[in-house]
């Protein structure tokens, strides 16, 4: 009565005679052990027969203490239930007189053991998670294994992709023979699939606890009878589904299951896994940041190496030319042959070309710094694209001739737009110089045309081309699809090109086949043009 009022479960109690035979026991004791009242009242159960066979000393100690001191315990031991399962208990006994009886209090230690196990699991997992250098997927695999060796029979970890699908990244089963079964477990329905209310709730970050996991719950997790059969084979009497959340959104899902009839999950288990999920997300974030930082440092070092090499390359011919001229000027001053103006002009031409190269490189670096700081400013004015292309082609004519590339321009009409002239020139220059550099001495064709609100410029070459898998990345910073041994370059030209084109609200794309050449297509919105009055 008192216990019910206070909502505190009474401890299990029993009374024995001096021989240790059970005379009476309360309901809590019967529930704990699985014994039935008739068996107890018939005097058929002996107290020491309840203890697990490998812990006889606990019973002997208790009997000894009772005889000497009149009390015994508290002692920790394990009882064997009538169904054969074990339960950890704490015992205390008190000797009563007239009639001679022993009163025994038995406390179920399962909740305490669970809490200890959960704490141990969390602290082991935290140790695993502190391994910042690990790959995110390796971290998740480690946690799944820890779960399956302590709080779960099996554990699945899925990552929630942006399109609402789940990608399995880890699975672990306590029983090694069932690992294969788990690996084949079907992936969960996408949150976008019709009828996947459960997975939509999980994607919103809501956990689910199934102390008793029933066939109807299983059905919500599968789409086809085959998938259902697969999951049924895995088993799971009690299940928790706990999303991993980052910045208010679910990014993944833990599925934790127990196949042990004595291990049903409760709210405290759910809380523990939610805490685990929070720690995992923090650790995975850290690991990702660490990896990104490592990659950025690596990229920067690599870039510094290439940049120093590229900046040094024009300096060597520049120094040589200047040294030769200095020597000849010295000779002329000390009575030697005078400096021939053509030779001076040639040398200055070479020197200026190298200075131009250096200036371009430095300008590129400055542009990248400007773009990163969001300081790319455009001075818009009316520009005619066909004439820009024609002028640039004539600027490139000498180097094209040296490389044996024929330059062709198809720009039948003037194409006006509001752009930043120098930036447009820079973009076309980048595409043209790449077409010559990677054009294998074959023709390069430039086309300019108007397409309604937009202007289109294409640069087509028949050179080395670009492999399919590189097409996406060549517009990224420092990304190159050729070896620097064969072709110099910083991998910045296309990056800058795309940034400028996007600042105009336009696009740049490439189509290419290795060995056959590449076509870069630039599309720029022509912008608001002033209305030009026409005179009759
Ligand atoms: P860079 O030429 O300095 O390497 P870019 O950013 O201009 O840098 O180009 C990036 C990469 O794209 C190049 O390294 C090359 O692999 C590839 N690429 C660019 N243009 C062409 C082209 N016309 N033909 C073949 N590959 C090209």
Coordinates of C-alpha atoms and ligand atoms in Angstrom, one line a residue:
X1 CA 0.0 0.0 0.0
X2 CA 2.7 2.4 1.1
X3 CA 4.8 1.5 -1.9
X4 CA 1.9 2.2 -4.3
X5 CA 1.2 5.5 -2.7
X6 CA 4.8 6.6 -3.0
X7 CA 5.2 5.1 -6.4
X8 CA 8.3 3.4 -5.2
X9 CA 8.5 -0.3 -5.9
X10 CA 9.0 -2.3 -2.7
X11 CA 12.2 -4.4 -2.5
X12 CA 11.8 -8.1 -3.0
X13 CA 11.4 -9.7 0.4
X14 CA 11.4 -13.3 1.6
X15 CA 11.3 -15.2 4.8
X16 CA 13.1 -18.5 5.4
X17 CA 13.2 -21.1 8.2
X18 CA 16.5 -21.9 9.8
X19 CA 17.3 -24.5 7.1
X20 CA 17.0 -21.8 4.4
X21 CA 13.6 -23.0 3.1
X22 CA 11.4 -20.3 1.7
X23 CA 8.2 -19.8 3.8
X24 CA 6.9 -16.6 2.3
X25 CA 7.8 -14.0 -0.4
X26 CA 6.3 -10.9 -1.7
X27 CA 5.1 -10.2 -5.3
X28 CA 8.3 -8.2 -6.1
X29 CA 10.4 -11.3 -5.3
X30 CA 8.1 -13.6 -7.3
X31 CA 8.3 -11.2 -10.3
X32 CA 12.1 -11.0 -9.9
X33 CA 12.7 -14.7 -9.9
X34 CA 9.7 -16.0 -11.9
X35 CA 8.7 -18.3 -9.0
X36 CA 5.0 -18.9 -8.3
X37 CA 3.4 -18.4 -4.9
X38 CA 2.2 -22.0 -4.6
X39 CA 5.7 -23.3 -5.0
X40 CA 7.0 -21.0 -2.3
X41 CA 4.1 -21.7 0.1
X42 CA 4.5 -25.4 -0.4
X43 CA 8.0 -25.1 1.0
X44 CA 9.6 -26.5 -2.1
X45 CA 12.2 -23.7 -2.7
X46 CA 15.4 -23.4 -0.9
X47 CA 17.0 -20.0 -0.7
X48 CA 20.5 -21.0 -1.6
X49 CA 19.2 -22.9 -4.7
X50 CA 18.4 -19.5 -6.2
X51 CA 22.0 -18.3 -6.5
X52 CA 23.9 -18.9 -9.7
X53 CA 26.0 -22.1 -9.4
X54 CA 29.3 -20.2 -9.7
X55 CA 28.6 -18.0 -6.7
X56 CA 28.1 -20.5 -3.8
X57 CA 30.4 -18.5 -1.6
X58 CA 27.9 -15.7 -1.3
X59 CA 25.3 -18.0 0.2
X60 CA 27.8 -19.6 2.5
X61 CA 29.1 -16.2 3.7
X62 CA 25.6 -15.0 4.4
X63 CA 24.7 -18.1 6.4
X64 CA 28.0 -17.8 8.4
X65 CA 27.4 -14.1 9.1
X66 CA 23.8 -14.7 10.1
X67 CA 24.9 -17.3 12.6
X68 CA 27.6 -15.2 14.1
X69 CA 26.1 -11.7 13.9
X70 CA 22.4 -12.1 13.3
X71 CA 22.7 -10.1 10.1
X72 CA 24.3 -10.6 6.7
X73 CA 25.1 -8.4 3.7
X74 CA 24.8 -6.4 1.7
X75 CA 26.2 -8.9 -0.7
X76 CA 26.2 -8.9 -4.5
X77 CA 25.4 -12.1 -6.3
X78 CA 23.4 -13.4 -9.2
X79 CA 20.1 -15.2 -9.2
X80 CA 19.0 -17.7 -11.8
X81 CA 15.4 -17.1 -12.8
X82 CA 13.0 -20.0 -13.5
X83 CA 13.4 -19.3 -17.2
X84 CA 17.2 -19.7 -16.9
X85 CA 18.1 -16.1 -17.3
X86 CA 20.3 -14.3 -14.8
X87 CA 19.6 -11.3 -12.7
X88 CA 22.2 -9.4 -10.6
X89 CA 21.0 -8.8 -7.1
X90 CA 22.1 -7.2 -3.8
X91 CA 21.1 -9.2 -0.7
X92 CA 20.8 -8.3 3.0
X93 CA 19.5 -10.7 5.6
X94 CA 18.3 -10.3 9.2
X95 CA 17.8 -13.1 11.8
X96 CA 14.5 -13.0 13.6
X97 CA 13.8 -14.9 16.9
X98 CA 10.8 -16.7 18.2
X99 CA 10.1 -18.3 15.8
X100 CA 13.5 -18.5 14.3
X101 CA 13.3 -17.0 10.8
X102 CA 15.5 -15.1 8.4
X103 CA 14.2 -12.1 6.6
X104 CA 16.0 -11.5 3.3
X105 CA 15.8 -8.3 1.3
X106 CA 16.7 -8.6 -2.4
X107 CA 17.4 -5.7 -4.6
X108 CA 17.4 -6.0 -8.4
X109 CA 20.7 -4.5 -9.6
X110 CA 19.7 -4.6 -13.3
X111 CA 19.0 -0.8 -13.6
X112 CA 22.3 0.0 -11.8
X113 CA 24.2 -2.4 -14.1
X114 CA 22.5 -0.9 -17.1
X115 CA 23.4 2.6 -16.0
X116 CA 27.0 1.5 -15.4
X117 CA 27.1 -0.2 -18.8
X118 CA 25.7 2.9 -20.5
X119 CA 28.3 5.1 -18.8
X120 CA 31.1 2.7 -19.7
X121 CA 29.8 2.6 -23.3
X122 CA 29.6 6.4 -23.5
X123 CA 33.0 6.9 -22.1
X124 CA 34.5 4.2 -24.4
X125 CA 32.7 5.8 -27.3
X126 CA 34.0 9.2 -26.3
X127 CA 37.5 7.9 -26.2
X128 CA 37.0 6.5 -29.7
X129 CA 35.5 9.9 -30.8
X130 CA 38.4 11.8 -29.5
X131 CA 40.5 10.3 -32.3
X132 CA 40.3 13.5 -34.4
X133 CA 42.5 12.1 -37.1
X134 CA 40.1 9.4 -38.0
X135 CA 37.9 9.5 -41.1
X136 CA 34.3 10.3 -40.3
X137 CA 33.1 6.9 -41.6
X138 CA 35.8 5.1 -39.5
X139 CA 34.5 6.9 -36.4
X140 CA 31.0 5.8 -37.1
X141 CA 32.1 2.2 -37.7
X142 CA 34.0 2.2 -34.4
X143 CA 31.0 3.4 -32.5
X144 CA 28.7 0.8 -34.1
X145 CA 31.1 -1.9 -33.0
X146 CA 31.3 -0.6 -29.5
X147 CA 27.5 -0.5 -29.3
X148 CA 27.2 -4.1 -30.6
X149 CA 29.6 -5.2 -27.9
X150 CA 27.8 -3.6 -25.0
X151 CA 24.3 -2.1 -25.2
X152 CA 23.1 -3.6 -28.4
X153 CA 22.8 -6.9 -30.2
X154 CA 23.3 -5.1 -33.5
X155 CA 23.7 -1.5 -34.6
X156 CA 23.3 0.2 -38.0
X157 CA 24.5 3.7 -38.9
X158 CA 23.1 5.5 -41.8
X159 CA 24.0 8.9 -43.2
X160 CA 21.0 11.0 -44.5
X161 CA 21.9 12.4 -47.9
X162 CA 20.6 15.8 -49.2
X163 CA 18.1 14.0 -51.5
X164 CA 16.5 12.3 -48.5
X165 CA 18.0 8.9 -49.1
X166 CA 19.9 6.9 -46.4
X167 CA 23.4 5.7 -47.1
X168 CA 24.6 2.9 -44.8
X169 CA 28.1 3.7 -43.4
X170 CA 28.4 1.2 -40.6
X171 CA 26.9 -2.0 -39.3
X172 CA 28.0 -4.2 -36.4
X173 CA 26.5 -7.4 -34.9
X174 CA 27.4 -9.0 -31.6
X175 CA 27.3 -12.4 -33.2
X176 CA 30.0 -12.6 -35.9
X177 CA 28.0 -15.2 -37.8
X178 CA 25.2 -12.7 -38.3
X179 CA 27.5 -9.9 -39.5
X180 CA 26.8 -10.9 -43.2
X181 CA 23.1 -10.8 -42.6
X182 CA 23.4 -7.3 -41.2
X183 CA 25.5 -6.1 -44.1
X184 CA 22.7 -7.2 -46.4
X185 CA 20.1 -5.4 -44.4
X186 CA 18.1 -3.3 -46.8
X187 CA 18.6 0.5 -46.8
X188 CA 15.8 2.5 -45.2
X189 CA 13.1 4.2 -47.3
X190 CA 14.0 7.7 -48.4
X191 CA 12.3 10.5 -46.5
X192 CA 10.8 11.6 -49.8
X193 CA 9.1 8.3 -50.5
X194 CA 5.3 8.2 -50.3
X195 CA 4.2 6.9 -46.9
X196 CA 7.5 7.2 -45.2
X197 CA 6.0 9.2 -42.3
X198 CA 8.4 7.5 -39.8
X199 CA 11.5 8.5 -41.7
X200 CA 10.2 12.1 -42.2
X201 CA 9.9 12.3 -38.4
X202 CA 13.4 11.0 -38.0
X203 CA 14.7 13.5 -40.5
X204 CA 13.1 16.2 -38.4
X205 CA 15.3 14.9 -35.5
X206 CA 12.6 12.9 -33.6
X207 CA 13.8 9.7 -31.9
X208 CA 11.8 6.6 -31.6
X209 CA 11.8 4.0 -28.8
X210 CA 10.2 0.6 -29.2
X211 CA 10.6 -1.2 -25.9
X212 CA 8.7 -4.1 -27.6
X213 CA 9.5 -4.1 -31.3
X214 CA 6.5 -5.5 -33.1
X215 CA 5.9 -6.7 -36.7
X216 CA 3.9 -3.5 -37.6
X217 CA 6.9 -1.4 -36.6
X218 CA 9.2 -3.5 -38.8
X219 CA 6.8 -2.9 -41.7
X220 CA 7.3 0.9 -41.5
X221 CA 11.0 0.4 -42.0
X222 CA 10.8 -1.6 -45.3
X223 CA 9.1 -1.3 -48.7
X224 CA 9.0 -4.8 -50.1
X225 CA 8.3 -8.3 -48.7
X226 CA 11.9 -9.3 -49.4
X227 CA 13.2 -6.4 -47.3
X228 CA 10.8 -7.3 -44.6
X229 CA 12.0 -10.9 -44.6
X230 CA 15.6 -9.8 -44.4
X231 CA 15.0 -7.6 -41.4
X232 CA 12.9 -10.3 -39.7
X233 CA 15.8 -12.7 -40.0
X234 CA 18.0 -10.2 -38.2
X235 CA 15.6 -10.1 -35.3
X236 CA 15.2 -7.4 -32.7
X237 CA 12.9 -7.5 -29.7
X238 CA 13.5 -3.9 -28.6
X239 CA 14.7 -1.1 -30.9
X240 CA 15.8 2.5 -30.8
X241 CA 16.0 4.8 -33.8
X242 CA 18.0 7.9 -32.9
X243 CA 18.8 10.6 -35.5
X244 CA 22.2 12.4 -35.4
X245 CA 21.5 16.2 -35.6
X246 CA 23.7 19.0 -36.8
X247 CA 22.6 22.6 -36.8
X248 CA 18.9 21.6 -36.2
X249 CA 18.8 19.1 -39.0
X250 CA 19.1 15.3 -39.1
X251 CA 22.3 14.2 -40.8
X252 CA 22.2 10.5 -40.0
X253 CA 20.5 7.8 -38.0
X254 CA 21.5 5.2 -35.4
X255 CA 19.4 2.0 -35.3
X256 CA 20.1 0.1 -32.2
X257 CA 18.5 -3.3 -31.5
X258 CA 18.4 -5.8 -28.7
X259 CA 17.7 -9.5 -29.4
X260 CA 18.0 -10.4 -25.7
X261 CA 14.6 -11.0 -24.0
X262 CA 16.1 -9.7 -20.8
X263 CA 17.2 -6.4 -22.4
X264 CA 14.3 -4.2 -23.3
X265 CA 15.2 -0.6 -23.9
X266 CA 13.6 2.2 -21.8
X267 CA 13.7 6.0 -21.8
X268 CA 17.1 6.1 -20.0
X269 CA 18.6 4.0 -22.9
X270 CA 17.1 6.4 -25.4
X271 CA 18.6 9.3 -23.5
X272 CA 22.0 7.6 -23.5
X273 CA 21.9 7.0 -27.3
X274 CA 20.8 10.6 -27.9
X275 CA 23.7 11.8 -25.9
X276 CA 25.9 9.5 -27.9
X277 CA 24.5 10.9 -31.2
X278 CA 25.3 14.4 -30.0
X279 CA 28.9 13.4 -29.3
X280 CA 29.2 11.6 -32.5
X281 CA 28.1 14.6 -34.6
X282 CA 30.5 16.8 -32.8
X283 CA 33.4 14.3 -33.4
X284 CA 32.5 13.8 -37.1
X285 CA 32.3 17.6 -37.5
X286 CA 35.7 17.9 -35.9
X287 CA 37.1 15.1 -38.1
X288 CA 35.8 16.7 -41.2
X289 CA 37.1 20.2 -40.3
X290 CA 40.5 18.6 -39.4
X291 CA 40.6 16.8 -42.8
X292 CA 39.6 20.0 -44.7
X293 CA 42.2 22.0 -42.8
X294 CA 44.8 19.3 -43.7
X295 CA 43.7 19.3 -47.3
X296 CA 43.8 23.1 -47.4
X297 CA 47.3 23.2 -46.0
X298 CA 48.4 20.5 -48.4
X299 CA 46.9 22.5 -51.3
X300 CA 48.5 25.7 -50.2
X301 CA 51.9 24.0 -49.9
X302 CA 51.5 22.5 -53.3
X303 CA 50.4 25.8 -54.7
X304 CA 53.3 27.7 -53.1
X305 CA 55.7 25.2 -54.8
X306 CA 54.0 25.6 -58.2
X307 CA 53.7 29.4 -57.8
X308 CA 57.4 29.8 -56.9
X309 CA 58.3 27.7 -59.9
X310 CA 56.0 29.6 -62.2
X311 CA 57.3 33.0 -61.0
X312 CA 60.9 31.9 -61.4
X313 CA 60.4 30.6 -64.9
X314 CA 60.2 34.0 -66.7
X315 CA 63.0 35.3 -64.5
X316 CA 65.7 33.1 -66.0
X317 CA 65.5 34.3 -69.6
X318 CA 65.0 37.8 -68.3
X319 CA 68.2 37.7 -66.3
X320 CA 70.1 36.1 -69.2
X321 CA 69.0 38.8 -71.7
X322 CA 69.9 41.6 -69.3
X323 CA 73.3 40.0 -68.5
X324 CA 74.1 39.7 -72.2
X325 CA 73.1 43.4 -72.8
X326 CA 75.0 44.5 -69.8
X327 CA 78.1 42.7 -71.1
X328 CA 77.7 44.2 -74.6
X329 CA 77.1 47.7 -73.2
X330 CA 80.3 47.3 -71.0
X331 CA 82.3 46.2 -74.1
X332 CA 80.9 49.1 -76.2
X333 CA 81.9 51.6 -73.4
X334 CA 85.4 50.2 -73.3
X335 CA 85.9 50.7 -77.0
X336 CA 84.4 47.5 -78.3
X337 CA 81.8 47.3 -81.1
X338 CA 78.7 49.5 -80.5
X339 CA 75.4 48.0 -79.6
X340 CA 73.3 47.2 -82.6
X341 CA 69.9 48.7 -82.3
X342 CA 68.1 45.6 -83.7
X343 CA 69.8 43.4 -81.1
X344 CA 68.9 45.8 -78.3
X345 CA 65.3 45.8 -79.6
X346 CA 65.2 42.0 -79.8
X347 CA 66.6 41.7 -76.3
X348 CA 64.2 44.2 -74.9
X349 CA 61.3 42.4 -76.7
X350 CA 62.3 39.1 -74.9
X351 CA 62.7 41.0 -71.6
X352 CA 59.3 42.7 -71.9
X353 CA 57.6 39.4 -72.8
X354 CA 58.9 37.9 -69.6
X355 CA 57.9 40.9 -67.6
X356 CA 54.4 40.6 -69.1
X357 CA 54.3 36.9 -68.0
X358 CA 55.4 37.9 -64.5
X359 CA 52.8 40.6 -64.4
X360 CA 50.0 38.2 -65.5
X361 CA 51.0 35.7 -62.8
X362 CA 51.0 38.4 -60.1
X363 CA 47.7 39.8 -61.4
X364 CA 46.2 36.3 -61.2
X365 CA 47.3 35.9 -57.6
X366 CA 45.9 39.4 -56.8
X367 CA 42.6 38.5 -58.4
X368 CA 42.3 35.3 -56.4
X369 CA 42.9 37.2 -53.2
X370 CA 40.3 39.8 -54.3
X371 CA 37.8 37.1 -55.2
X372 CA 38.4 35.3 -51.8
X373 CA 37.8 38.6 -50.0
X374 CA 34.7 39.3 -52.1
X375 CA 36.3 42.4 -53.6
X376 CA 35.9 41.7 -57.3
X377 CA 34.5 45.0 -58.6
X378 CA 33.1 45.5 -62.0
X379 CA 33.1 48.8 -63.9
X380 CA 30.2 48.4 -66.3
X381 CA 30.2 50.1 -69.7
X382 CA 28.9 49.4 -73.1
X383 CA 31.2 46.9 -74.8
X384 CA 31.1 45.3 -78.2
X385 CA 32.2 41.7 -77.9
X386 CA 33.0 40.9 -81.6
X387 CA 35.6 43.7 -81.7
X388 CA 37.0 42.6 -78.4
X389 CA 37.5 39.1 -79.8
X390 CA 39.0 40.5 -83.0
X391 CA 41.5 42.6 -81.2
X392 CA 42.5 39.8 -78.8
X393 CA 43.0 37.5 -81.8
X394 CA 45.3 39.9 -83.4
X395 CA 47.2 40.3 -80.1
X396 CA 47.6 36.5 -80.0
X397 CA 48.5 36.2 -83.7
X398 CA 52.3 36.2 -83.2
X399 CA 52.3 33.5 -80.5
X400 CA 49.8 31.4 -82.4
X401 CA 52.0 31.6 -85.5
X402 CA 55.0 30.5 -83.4
X403 CA 53.0 27.5 -82.2
X404 CA 51.7 26.8 -85.7
X405 CA 48.1 27.3 -84.7
X406 CA 45.7 28.9 -87.2
X407 CA 43.4 31.4 -85.5
X408 CA 39.9 31.8 -87.0
X409 CA 37.2 34.2 -86.0
X410 CA 33.5 33.9 -86.8
X411 CA 31.8 37.1 -85.6
X412 CA 29.4 38.2 -88.3
X413 CA 27.6 40.8 -86.3
X414 CA 28.5 43.3 -83.6
X415 CA 27.3 42.0 -80.2
X416 CA 26.7 44.7 -77.6
X417 CA 26.4 44.3 -73.8
X418 CA 27.1 46.1 -70.5
X419 CA 30.2 44.6 -69.1
X420 CA 33.5 45.5 -67.6
X421 CA 35.8 45.7 -70.7
X422 CA 39.0 44.7 -69.0
X423 CA 37.4 41.8 -67.3
X424 CA 35.8 40.6 -70.5
X425 CA 39.2 40.8 -72.2
X426 CA 40.8 38.9 -69.3
X427 CA 38.2 36.1 -69.6
X428 CA 38.6 35.7 -73.4
X429 CA 42.4 36.0 -73.0
X430 CA 42.4 33.1 -70.5
X431 CA 40.3 30.9 -72.8
X432 CA 42.5 31.8 -75.9
X433 CA 45.8 31.3 -74.1
X434 CA 44.6 27.9 -72.9
X435 CA 43.4 26.9 -76.4
X436 CA 46.9 27.7 -77.7
X437 CA 48.7 26.1 -74.8
X438 CA 46.7 22.9 -74.9
X439 CA 45.8 23.1 -78.6
X440 CA 48.7 20.9 -79.9
X441 CA 49.5 23.3 -82.7
X442 CA 46.1 22.8 -84.3
X443 CA 43.6 25.5 -85.3
X444 CA 41.7 27.5 -82.8
X445 CA 38.2 28.8 -83.7
X446 CA 36.4 31.7 -81.9
X447 CA 32.8 32.4 -82.5
X448 CA 30.7 35.4 -81.2
X449 CA 27.0 35.5 -81.6
X450 CA 24.0 37.1 -80.0
X451 CA 21.2 35.0 -78.5
X452 CA 18.4 37.3 -77.5
X453 CA 19.2 38.7 -74.1
X454 CA 22.5 36.9 -74.0
X455 CA 25.8 37.0 -75.8
X456 CA 27.7 33.8 -76.6
X457 CA 31.4 33.4 -77.2
X458 CA 33.0 30.0 -77.9
X459 CA 36.6 29.1 -78.1
X460 CA 37.2 25.7 -79.8
X461 CA 40.5 23.9 -80.1
X462 CA 41.4 20.5 -81.5
X463 CA 44.1 19.8 -78.9
X464 CA 44.7 17.4 -76.0
X465 CA 41.2 17.6 -74.6
X466 CA 40.1 16.9 -71.1
X467 CA 39.1 13.6 -69.5
X468 CA 35.5 13.3 -68.4
X469 CA 36.3 13.0 -64.7
X470 CA 38.3 16.2 -64.8
X471 CA 35.7 18.4 -66.4
X472 CA 34.0 19.3 -63.2
X473 CA 37.1 20.3 -61.2
X474 CA 39.1 22.4 -63.7
X475 CA 37.1 25.5 -62.8
X476 CA 38.1 25.1 -59.1
X477 CA 41.0 27.0 -57.5
X478 CA 44.4 25.4 -58.2
X479 CA 42.9 22.5 -60.1
X480 CA 44.7 21.2 -63.1
X481 CA 44.2 18.2 -65.3
X482 CA 47.8 18.1 -66.7
X483 CA 51.1 17.4 -65.2
X484 CA 53.2 20.5 -64.4
X485 CA 56.2 18.8 -66.0
X486 CA 54.6 19.1 -69.4
X487 CA 52.6 22.3 -69.1
X488 CA 53.3 25.3 -66.8
X489 CA 50.5 27.0 -65.0
X490 CA 48.9 27.8 -61.7
X491 CA 45.5 26.3 -62.2
X492 CA 43.9 29.7 -61.6
X493 CA 42.9 30.9 -65.1
X494 CA 39.6 29.0 -65.3
X495 CA 38.8 29.6 -61.7
X496 CA 39.1 33.4 -62.2
X497 CA 37.3 33.1 -65.5
X498 CA 34.3 31.5 -63.9
X499 CA 34.3 33.9 -61.0
X500 CA 34.2 36.9 -63.3
X501 CA 31.6 35.3 -65.6
X502 CA 29.4 34.6 -62.6
X503 CA 29.8 38.1 -61.4
X504 CA 28.3 39.2 -64.7
X505 CA 25.4 36.8 -64.1
X506 CA 26.7 34.5 -66.9
X507 CA 28.0 31.0 -67.3
X508 CA 31.0 29.2 -68.6
X509 CA 31.0 25.6 -69.6
X510 CA 33.2 23.1 -71.4
X511 CA 32.7 20.1 -73.6
X512 CA 35.7 18.0 -74.4
X513 CA 37.0 14.6 -75.5
X514 CA 40.6 13.6 -74.8
X515 CA 42.7 13.8 -77.9
X516 CA 40.0 15.6 -79.9
X517 CA 39.9 19.0 -78.4
X518 CA 37.8 21.2 -76.2
X519 CA 35.1 23.9 -76.6
X520 CA 34.6 26.5 -73.9
X521 CA 31.3 28.3 -74.1
X522 CA 30.8 31.6 -72.4
X523 CA 27.3 33.1 -72.1
X524 CA 26.9 36.6 -70.7
X525 CA 23.6 38.5 -70.1
X526 CA 23.8 41.6 -72.2
X527 CA 22.4 43.7 -69.4
X528 CA 20.4 47.0 -69.6
X529 CA 21.7 48.8 -72.7
X530 CA 20.9 52.4 -73.4
X531 CA 18.5 52.8 -76.3
X532 CA 20.5 54.1 -79.2
X533 CA 18.5 56.5 -81.3
X534 CA 18.5 55.6 -84.9
X535 CA 18.7 58.4 -87.5
X536 CA 16.7 57.7 -90.5
Ligands
LIG1 P1 46.4 26.4 -66.0 O1 46.3 26.4 -67.5 O2 47.3 27.4 -65.4 O3 46.7 25.0 -65.5 P2 43.5 26.9 -65.9 O4 42.7 27.2 -64.7 O5 43.5 27.9 -67.0 O6 45.0 26.7 -65.3 O7 43.1 25.5 -66.4 C1 42.9 24.4 -65.6 C2 43.2 23.1 -66.2 O8 42.2 22.9 -67.2 C3 44.5 23.0 -67.0 O9 45.6 22.7 -66.1 C4 44.2 22.0 -68.1 O10 44.4 20.7 -67.5 C5 42.7 22.1 -68.3 N1 42.5 22.9 -69.5 C6 42.1 24.2 -69.6 N2 41.9 24.6 -70.9 C7 42.1 23.5 -71.6 C8 42.0 23.3 -73.0 N3 41.7 24.2 -73.9 N4 42.3 22.0 -73.5 C9 42.7 21.0 -72.6 N5 42.8 21.2 -71.2 C10 42.5 22.5 -70.8

